[in-house]
PDB file of N, CA, C and O in Angstrom:
ATOM      1  N   MET A  56      18.523  11.661 -12.161  1.00 73.00           N
ATOM      2  CA  MET A  56      17.500  11.315 -11.361  1.00 73.00           C
ATOM      3  C   MET A  56      16.375  12.442 -11.200  1.00 73.00           C
ATOM      4  O   MET A  56      15.124  12.054 -11.137  1.00 73.00           O
ATOM      5  N   ILE A  57      16.948  13.663 -11.198  1.00 82.00           N
ATOM      6  CA  ILE A  57      16.009  14.780 -11.010  1.00 82.00           C
ATOM      7  C   ILE A  57      14.940  14.763 -12.155  1.00 82.00           C
ATOM      8  O   ILE A  57      13.867  14.926 -12.195  1.00 82.00           O
ATOM      9  N   LEU A  58      15.614  14.474 -13.455  1.00 83.00           N
ATOM     10  CA  LEU A  58      14.944  14.429 -14.756  1.00 83.00           C
ATOM     11  C   LEU A  58      13.848  13.426 -14.784  1.00 83.00           C
ATOM     12  O   LEU A  58      12.798  13.809 -14.951  1.00 83.00           O
ATOM     13  N   ILE A  59      14.176  12.203 -14.330  1.00 80.00           N
ATOM     14  CA  ILE A  59      13.335  11.138 -14.358  1.00 80.00           C
ATOM     15  C   ILE A  59      12.280  11.209 -13.328  1.00 80.00           C
ATOM     16  O   ILE A  59      11.141  10.981 -13.668  1.00 80.00           O
ATOM     17  N   SER A  60      12.475  11.928 -12.148  1.00 82.00           N
ATOM     18  CA  SER A  60      11.499  12.161 -11.104  1.00 82.00           C
ATOM     19  C   SER A  60      10.543  13.174 -11.614  1.00 82.00           C
ATOM     20  O   SER A  60       9.334  13.163 -11.469  1.00 82.00           O
ATOM     21  N   SER A  61      11.020  14.367 -12.350  1.00 86.00           N
ATOM     22  CA  SER A  61      10.078  15.198 -12.781  1.00 86.00           C
ATOM     23  C   SER A  61       9.051  14.631 -13.936  1.00 86.00           C
ATOM     24  O   SER A  61       8.080  15.086 -13.848  1.00 86.00           O
ATOM     25  N   LEU A  62       9.797  13.964 -14.745  1.00 85.00           N
ATOM     26  CA  LEU A  62       9.138  13.261 -15.899  1.00 85.00           C
ATOM     27  C   LEU A  62       7.959  12.530 -15.308  1.00 85.00           C
ATOM     28  O   LEU A  62       6.809  12.535 -15.599  1.00 85.00           O
ATOM     29  N   ALA A  63       8.310  11.559 -14.314  1.00 84.00           N
ATOM     30  CA  ALA A  63       7.092  10.652 -13.751  1.00 84.00           C
ATOM     31  C   ALA A  63       6.203  11.600 -13.009  1.00 84.00           C
ATOM     32  O   ALA A  63       5.101  11.220 -12.946  1.00 84.00           O
ATOM     33  N   THR A  64       6.514  12.516 -12.285  1.00 87.00           N
ATOM     34  CA  THR A  64       5.565  13.273 -11.598  1.00 87.00           C
ATOM     35  C   THR A  64       4.594  14.025 -12.584  1.00 87.00           C
ATOM     36  O   THR A  64       3.543  13.974 -12.336  1.00 87.00           O
ATOM     37  N   LEU A  65       5.087  14.612 -13.769  1.00 90.00           N
ATOM     38  CA  LEU A  65       4.222  15.223 -14.678  1.00 90.00           C
ATOM     39  C   LEU A  65       3.478  14.135 -15.380  1.00 90.00           C
ATOM     40  O   LEU A  65       2.217  14.539 -15.650  1.00 90.00           O
ATOM     41  N   ILE A  66       3.958  13.051 -15.727  1.00 87.00           N
ATOM     42  CA  ILE A  66       3.222  11.874 -16.470  1.00 87.00           C
ATOM     43  C   ILE A  66       1.973  11.489 -15.416  1.00 87.00           C
ATOM     44  O   ILE A  66       0.936  11.439 -15.807  1.00 87.00           O
ATOM     45  N   PHE A  67       2.323  11.307 -14.174  1.00 85.00           N
ATOM     46  CA  PHE A  67       1.420  10.719 -13.262  1.00 85.00           C
ATOM     47  C   PHE A  67       0.164  11.835 -13.114  1.00 85.00           C
ATOM     48  O   PHE A  67      -1.031  11.543 -12.824  1.00 85.00           O
ATOM     49  N   ALA A  68       0.783  13.144 -12.893  1.00 89.00           N
ATOM     50  CA  ALA A  68      -0.176  14.194 -12.724  1.00 89.00           C
ATOM     51  C   ALA A  68      -1.124  14.276 -13.865  1.00 89.00           C
ATOM     52  O   ALA A  68      -2.376  14.491 -13.682  1.00 89.00           O
ATOM     53  N   ALA A  69      -0.659  14.158 -15.117  1.00 90.00           N
ATOM     54  CA  ALA A  69      -1.508  14.380 -16.365  1.00 90.00           C
ATOM     55  C   ALA A  69      -2.475  13.054 -16.260  1.00 90.00           C
ATOM     56  O   ALA A  69      -3.680  13.256 -16.616  1.00 90.00           O
ATOM     57  N   ALA A  70      -1.995  11.992 -16.055  1.00 86.00           N
ATOM     58  CA  ALA A  70      -2.801  10.721 -16.181  1.00 86.00           C
ATOM     59  C   ALA A  70      -3.972  10.850 -14.857  1.00 86.00           C
ATOM     60  O   ALA A  70      -5.109  10.469 -15.268  1.00 86.00           O
ATOM     61  N   SER A  71      -3.562  11.275 -13.975  1.00 84.00           N
ATOM     62  CA  SER A  71      -4.529  11.573 -12.733  1.00 84.00           C
ATOM     63  C   SER A  71      -5.504  12.525 -13.130  1.00 84.00           C
ATOM     64  O   SER A  71      -6.686  12.450 -12.853  1.00 84.00           O
ATOM     65  N   TRP A  72      -5.143  13.626 -13.666  1.00 88.00           N
ATOM     66  CA  TRP A  72      -5.999  14.727 -14.082  1.00 88.00           C
ATOM     67  C   TRP A  72      -7.028  14.273 -15.033  1.00 88.00           C
ATOM     68  O   TRP A  72      -8.248  14.495 -14.891  1.00 88.00           O
ATOM     69  N   GLU A  73      -6.560  13.450 -16.003  1.00 85.00           N
ATOM     70  CA  GLU A  73      -7.354  12.867 -17.335  1.00 85.00           C
ATOM     71  C   GLU A  73      -8.389  11.842 -16.555  1.00 85.00           C
ATOM     72  O   GLU A  73      -9.593  11.852 -16.846  1.00 85.00           O
ATOM     73  N   PHE A  74      -7.861  11.123 -15.726  1.00 81.00           N
ATOM     74  CA  PHE A  74      -8.893  10.195 -15.053  1.00 81.00           C
ATOM     75  C   PHE A  74      -9.795  10.524 -14.082  1.00 81.00           C
ATOM     76  O   PHE A  74     -10.917  10.251 -14.197  1.00 81.00           O
ATOM     77  N   LEU A  75      -9.484  11.711 -13.341  1.00 78.00           N
ATOM     78  CA  LEU A  75     -10.412  12.239 -12.479  1.00 78.00           C
ATOM     79  C   LEU A  75     -11.543  13.021 -13.127  1.00 78.00           C
ATOM     80  O   LEU A  75     -12.424  13.183 -12.484  1.00 78.00           O
ATOM     81  N   THR A  76     -11.224  13.604 -14.332  1.00 83.00           N
ATOM     82  CA  THR A  76     -12.377  14.420 -14.985  1.00 83.00           C
ATOM     83  C   THR A  76     -13.185  13.448 -15.597  1.00 83.00           C
ATOM     84  O   THR A  76     -14.414  13.978 -15.980  1.00 83.00           O
ATOM     85  N   MET A  77     -12.993  12.225 -15.795  1.00 79.00           N
ATOM     86  CA  MET A  77     -13.979  11.356 -16.333  1.00 79.00           C
ATOM     87  C   MET A  77     -14.686  10.546 -15.406  1.00 79.00           C
ATOM     88  O   MET A  77     -15.705   9.731 -15.684  1.00 79.00           O
ATOM     89  N   VAL A  78     -14.551  10.597 -14.101  1.00 71.00           N
ATOM     90  CA  VAL A  78     -15.132   9.716 -13.021  1.00 71.00           C
ATOM     91  C   VAL A  78     -16.164  10.321 -12.447  1.00 71.00           C
ATOM     92  O   VAL A  78     -16.286  11.500 -12.161  1.00 71.00           O
ATOM     93  N   ASP A  79     -17.142   9.651 -11.900  1.00 71.00           N
ATOM     94  CA  ASP A  79     -18.202  10.270 -11.119  1.00 71.00           C
ATOM     95  C   ASP A  79     -17.923  10.278  -9.620  1.00 71.00           C
ATOM     96  O   ASP A  79     -17.099   9.532  -9.077  1.00 71.00           O
ATOM     97  N   ILE A  80     -18.436  11.445  -9.178  1.00 69.00           N
ATOM     98  CA  ILE A  80     -17.785  11.568  -7.743  1.00 69.00           C
ATOM     99  C   ILE A  80     -18.370  10.700  -6.610  1.00 69.00           C
ATOM    100  O   ILE A  80     -17.757  10.373  -5.823  1.00 69.00           O
ATOM    101  N   VAL A  81     -19.669  10.203  -7.100  1.00 67.00           N
ATOM    102  CA  VAL A  81     -20.341   9.244  -6.150  1.00 67.00           C
ATOM    103  C   VAL A  81     -19.681   7.943  -5.954  1.00 67.00           C
ATOM    104  O   VAL A  81     -19.587   7.288  -4.847  1.00 67.00           O
ATOM    105  N   ARG A  82     -18.951   7.386  -6.773  1.00 68.00           N
ATOM    106  CA  ARG A  82     -18.179   6.166  -6.639  1.00 68.00           C
ATOM    107  C   ARG A  82     -16.968   6.312  -5.965  1.00 68.00           C
ATOM    108  O   ARG A  82     -16.227   7.086  -6.074  1.00 68.00           O
ATOM    109  N   ALA A  83     -16.498   4.981  -5.432  1.00 72.00           N
ATOM    110  CA  ALA A  83     -15.185   5.011  -4.972  1.00 72.00           C
ATOM    111  C   ALA A  83     -14.164   4.719  -6.343  1.00 72.00           C
ATOM    112  O   ALA A  83     -14.377   3.897  -6.981  1.00 72.00           O
ATOM    113  N   THR A  84     -12.966   5.425  -6.127  1.00 67.00           N
ATOM    114  CA  THR A  84     -12.066   5.478  -7.231  1.00 67.00           C
ATOM    115  C   THR A  84     -10.669   5.202  -6.676  1.00 67.00           C
ATOM    116  O   THR A  84     -10.456   5.523  -5.569  1.00 67.00           O
ATOM    117  N   THR A  85      -9.793   4.786  -7.733  1.00 72.00           N
ATOM    118  CA  THR A  85      -8.260   4.799  -7.386  1.00 72.00           C
ATOM    119  C   THR A  85      -7.661   5.447  -8.263  1.00 72.00           C
ATOM    120  O   THR A  85      -8.114   5.547  -9.506  1.00 72.00           O
ATOM    121  N   LEU A  86      -6.422   5.921  -8.057  1.00 68.00           N
ATOM    122  CA  LEU A  86      -5.587   6.622  -8.826  1.00 68.00           C
ATOM    123  C   LEU A  86      -4.980   5.717  -9.988  1.00 68.00           C
ATOM    124  O   LEU A  86      -4.715   4.487  -9.459  1.00 68.00           O
ATOM    125  N   PRO A  87      -4.670   6.062 -11.117  1.00 72.00           N
ATOM    126  CA  PRO A  87      -3.984   5.159 -12.008  1.00 72.00           C
ATOM    127  C   PRO A  87      -2.544   4.694 -11.689  1.00 72.00           C
ATOM    128  O   PRO A  87      -1.947   5.322 -10.821  1.00 72.00           O
ATOM    129  N   ASP A  88      -2.139   3.695 -12.081  1.00 79.00           N
ATOM    130  CA  ASP A  88      -0.738   3.159 -11.524  1.00 79.00           C
ATOM    131  C   ASP A  88       0.290   3.975 -12.336  1.00 79.00           C
ATOM    132  O   ASP A  88       0.115   4.581 -13.482  1.00 79.00           O
ATOM    133  N   VAL A  89       1.597   4.005 -11.809  1.00 76.00           N
ATOM    134  CA  VAL A  89       2.719   4.571 -12.374  1.00 76.00           C
ATOM    135  C   VAL A  89       3.215   3.589 -13.562  1.00 76.00           C
ATOM    136  O   VAL A  89       3.149   2.408 -13.345  1.00 76.00           O
ATOM    137  N   ASP A  90       3.465   4.110 -14.628  1.00 79.00           N
ATOM    138  CA  ASP A  90       3.975   3.317 -15.673  1.00 79.00           C
ATOM    139  C   ASP A  90       5.121   2.458 -15.530  1.00 79.00           C
ATOM    140  O   ASP A  90       6.241   2.914 -14.792  1.00 79.00           O
ATOM    141  N   THR A  91       5.202   1.381 -15.823  1.00 84.00           N
ATOM    142  CA  THR A  91       6.425   0.307 -15.622  1.00 84.00           C
ATOM    143  C   THR A  91       7.668   0.828 -16.294  1.00 84.00           C
ATOM    144  O   THR A  91       8.718   0.723 -15.713  1.00 84.00           O
ATOM    145  N   ALA A  92       7.527   1.756 -17.499  1.00 83.00           N
ATOM    146  CA  ALA A  92       8.685   2.092 -18.070  1.00 83.00           C
ATOM    147  C   ALA A  92       9.446   3.262 -17.126  1.00 83.00           C
ATOM    148  O   ALA A  92      10.621   3.224 -16.989  1.00 83.00           O
ATOM    149  N   LEU A  93       8.596   3.951 -16.400  1.00 80.00           N
ATOM    150  CA  LEU A  93       9.124   5.068 -15.692  1.00 80.00           C
ATOM    151  C   LEU A  93       9.620   4.243 -14.370  1.00 80.00           C
ATOM    152  O   LEU A  93      10.863   4.643 -13.947  1.00 80.00           O
ATOM    153  N   LEU A  94       9.117   3.318 -13.964  1.00 82.00           N
ATOM    154  CA  LEU A  94       9.729   2.495 -12.757  1.00 82.00           C
ATOM    155  C   LEU A  94      10.990   1.918 -13.356  1.00 82.00           C
ATOM    156  O   LEU A  94      11.886   1.757 -12.342  1.00 82.00           O
ATOM    157  N   GLY A  95      11.146   1.517 -14.408  1.00 86.00           N
ATOM    158  CA  GLY A  95      12.144   0.673 -15.038  1.00 86.00           C
ATOM    159  C   GLY A  95      13.580   1.928 -14.963  1.00 86.00           C
ATOM    160  O   GLY A  95      14.563   1.605 -14.747  1.00 86.00           O
ATOM    161  N   GLY A  96      13.162   2.977 -15.503  1.00 83.00           N
ATOM    162  CA  GLY A  96      14.066   4.128 -15.568  1.00 83.00           C
ATOM    163  C   GLY A  96      14.720   4.210 -14.075  1.00 83.00           C
ATOM    164  O   GLY A  96      15.813   4.637 -13.914  1.00 83.00           O
ATOM    165  N   PHE A  97      13.886   4.383 -13.210  1.00 84.00           N
ATOM    166  CA  PHE A  97      14.317   4.560 -11.815  1.00 84.00           C
ATOM    167  C   PHE A  97      15.450   3.224 -11.430  1.00 84.00           C
ATOM    168  O   PHE A  97      16.307   3.406 -10.877  1.00 84.00           O
ATOM    169  N   GLY A  98      14.899   2.049 -11.716  1.00 87.00           N
ATOM    170  CA  GLY A  98      15.761   0.948 -11.529  1.00 87.00           C
ATOM    171  C   GLY A  98      17.019   1.066 -12.039  1.00 87.00           C
ATOM    172  O   GLY A  98      18.139   0.720 -11.515  1.00 87.00           O
ATOM    173  N   VAL A  99      17.101   1.277 -13.501  1.00 88.00           N
ATOM    174  CA  VAL A  99      18.264   1.517 -14.094  1.00 88.00           C
ATOM    175  C   VAL A  99      19.334   2.530 -13.535  1.00 88.00           C
ATOM    176  O   VAL A  99      20.523   2.329 -13.326  1.00 88.00           O
ATOM    177  N   GLY A 100      18.848   3.609 -13.151  1.00 85.00           N
ATOM    178  CA  GLY A 100      19.376   4.790 -12.524  1.00 85.00           C
ATOM    179  C   GLY A 100      20.024   4.325 -11.216  1.00 85.00           C
ATOM    180  O   GLY A 100      21.213   4.566 -10.998  1.00 85.00           O
ATOM    181  N   GLN A 101      19.249   3.654 -10.502  1.00 88.00           N
ATOM    182  CA  GLN A 101      19.805   3.154  -9.120  1.00 88.00           C
ATOM    183  C   GLN A 101      20.906   2.155  -9.416  1.00 88.00           C
ATOM    184  O   GLN A 101      21.886   1.948  -8.508  1.00 88.00           O
ATOM    185  N   GLY A 102      20.689   1.202 -10.168  1.00 90.00           N
ATOM    186  CA  GLY A 102      21.485   0.058 -10.429  1.00 90.00           C
ATOM    187  C   GLY A 102      22.791   0.703 -11.003  1.00 90.00           C
ATOM    188  O   GLY A 102      24.002   0.030 -10.473  1.00 90.00           O
ATOM    189  N   ALA A 103      22.967   1.636 -11.765  1.00 89.00           N
ATOM    190  CA  ALA A 103      24.129   2.256 -12.389  1.00 89.00           C
ATOM    191  C   ALA A 103      24.859   2.821 -11.122  1.00 89.00           C
ATOM    192  O   ALA A 103      26.068   2.817 -11.063  1.00 89.00           O
ATOM    193  N   TYR A 104      24.057   3.521 -10.376  1.00 88.00           N
ATOM    194  CA  TYR A 104      24.720   4.112  -9.024  1.00 88.00           C
ATOM    195  C   TYR A 104      25.435   3.042  -8.270  1.00 88.00           C
ATOM    196  O   TYR A 104      26.460   3.216  -7.847  1.00 88.00           O
ATOM    197  N   LEU A 105      24.579   2.058  -8.082  1.00 89.00           N
ATOM    198  CA  LEU A 105      25.246   1.109  -7.132  1.00 89.00           C
ATOM    199  C   LEU A 105      26.382   0.403  -7.733  1.00 89.00           C
ATOM    200  O   LEU A 105      27.505  -0.029  -6.997  1.00 89.00           O
ATOM    201  N   ILE A 106      26.484   0.133  -8.880  1.00 91.00           N
ATOM    202  CA  ILE A 106      27.590  -0.739  -9.728  1.00 91.00           C
ATOM    203  C   ILE A 106      28.790   0.286  -9.687  1.00 91.00           C
ATOM    204  O   ILE A 106      29.872  -0.112  -9.410  1.00 91.00           O
ATOM    205  N   LYS A 107      28.498   1.535  -9.993  1.00 89.00           N
ATOM    206  CA  LYS A 107      29.643   2.625  -9.853  1.00 89.00           C
ATOM    207  C   LYS A 107      30.296   2.495  -8.244  1.00 89.00           C
ATOM    208  O   LYS A 107      31.500   2.613  -8.265  1.00 89.00           O
ATOM    209  N   LYS A 108      29.406   2.572  -7.316  1.00 87.00           N
ATOM    210  CA  LYS A 108      29.887   2.635  -6.002  1.00 87.00           C
ATOM    211  C   LYS A 108      30.697   1.413  -5.579  1.00 87.00           C
ATOM    212  O   LYS A 108      31.760   1.407  -4.897  1.00 87.00           O
ATOM    213  N   ALA A 109      30.087   0.220  -6.151  1.00 88.00           N
ATOM    214  CA  ALA A 109      30.755  -1.205  -5.690  1.00 88.00           C
ATOM    215  C   ALA A 109      32.132  -1.244  -6.614  1.00 88.00           C
ATOM    216  O   ALA A 109      33.113  -1.825  -6.196  1.00 88.00           O
ATOM    217  N   ALA A 110      32.360  -0.486  -7.808  1.00 89.00           N
ATOM    218  CA  ALA A 110      33.561  -0.726  -8.624  1.00 89.00           C
ATOM    219  C   ALA A 110      34.643   0.225  -8.036  1.00 89.00           C
ATOM    220  O   ALA A 110      35.793  -0.115  -8.330  1.00 89.00           O
ATOM    221  N   LEU A 111      34.320   1.299  -7.261  1.00 86.00           N
ATOM    222  CA  LEU A 111      35.274   2.124  -6.961  1.00 86.00           C
ATOM    223  C   LEU A 111      35.874   1.764  -5.395  1.00 86.00           C
ATOM    224  O   LEU A 111      35.031   1.246  -4.717  1.00 86.00           O
ATOM    225  N   PRO A 112      37.152   2.045  -5.278  1.00 85.00           N
ATOM    226  CA  PRO A 112      37.537   1.755  -3.845  1.00 85.00           C
ATOM    227  C   PRO A 112      36.931   2.580  -2.936  1.00 85.00           C
ATOM    228  O   PRO A 112      36.239   3.693  -3.123  1.00 85.00           O
ATOM    229  N   ASN A 113      36.860   2.084  -1.592  1.00 82.00           N
ATOM    230  CA  ASN A 113      36.043   2.849  -0.350  1.00 82.00           C
ATOM    231  C   ASN A 113      36.700   4.412  -0.324  1.00 82.00           C
ATOM    232  O   ASN A 113      37.967   4.605  -0.466  1.00 82.00           O
ATOM    233  N   GLY A 114      35.761   5.370   0.031  1.00 76.00           N
ATOM    234  CA  GLY A 114      36.017   6.641   0.017  1.00 76.00           C
ATOM    235  C   GLY A 114      36.328   7.557  -1.289  1.00 76.00           C
ATOM    236  O   GLY A 114      36.630   8.617  -1.306  1.00 76.00           O
ATOM    237  N   VAL A 115      36.055   6.845  -2.549  1.00 74.00           N
ATOM    238  CA  VAL A 115      36.217   7.463  -3.627  1.00 74.00           C
ATOM    239  C   VAL A 115      34.925   7.436  -4.358  1.00 74.00           C
ATOM    240  O   VAL A 115      34.241   6.689  -4.314  1.00 74.00           O
ATOM    241  N   GLY A 116      34.588   8.765  -5.000  1.00 66.00           N
ATOM    242  CA  GLY A 116      33.338   8.803  -5.804  1.00 66.00           C
ATOM    243  C   GLY A 116      32.203   8.944  -4.959  1.00 66.00           C
ATOM    244  O   GLY A 116      30.888   8.806  -5.120  1.00 66.00           O
TER     245      GLY A 116
END
């Protein structure tokens, strides 16, 4: 999870930096969206965690 979070942060920072260097300061702007593949990676990781927790008896793992 730390690796995916770090990767998402780096990609978002790079995309934001590239976007903000090309934009005029006078206009209203919004930051770019986070890529759906990264969001999917978070979902898969959390789903695997929940499945593991549901499969083990209470108090284990």
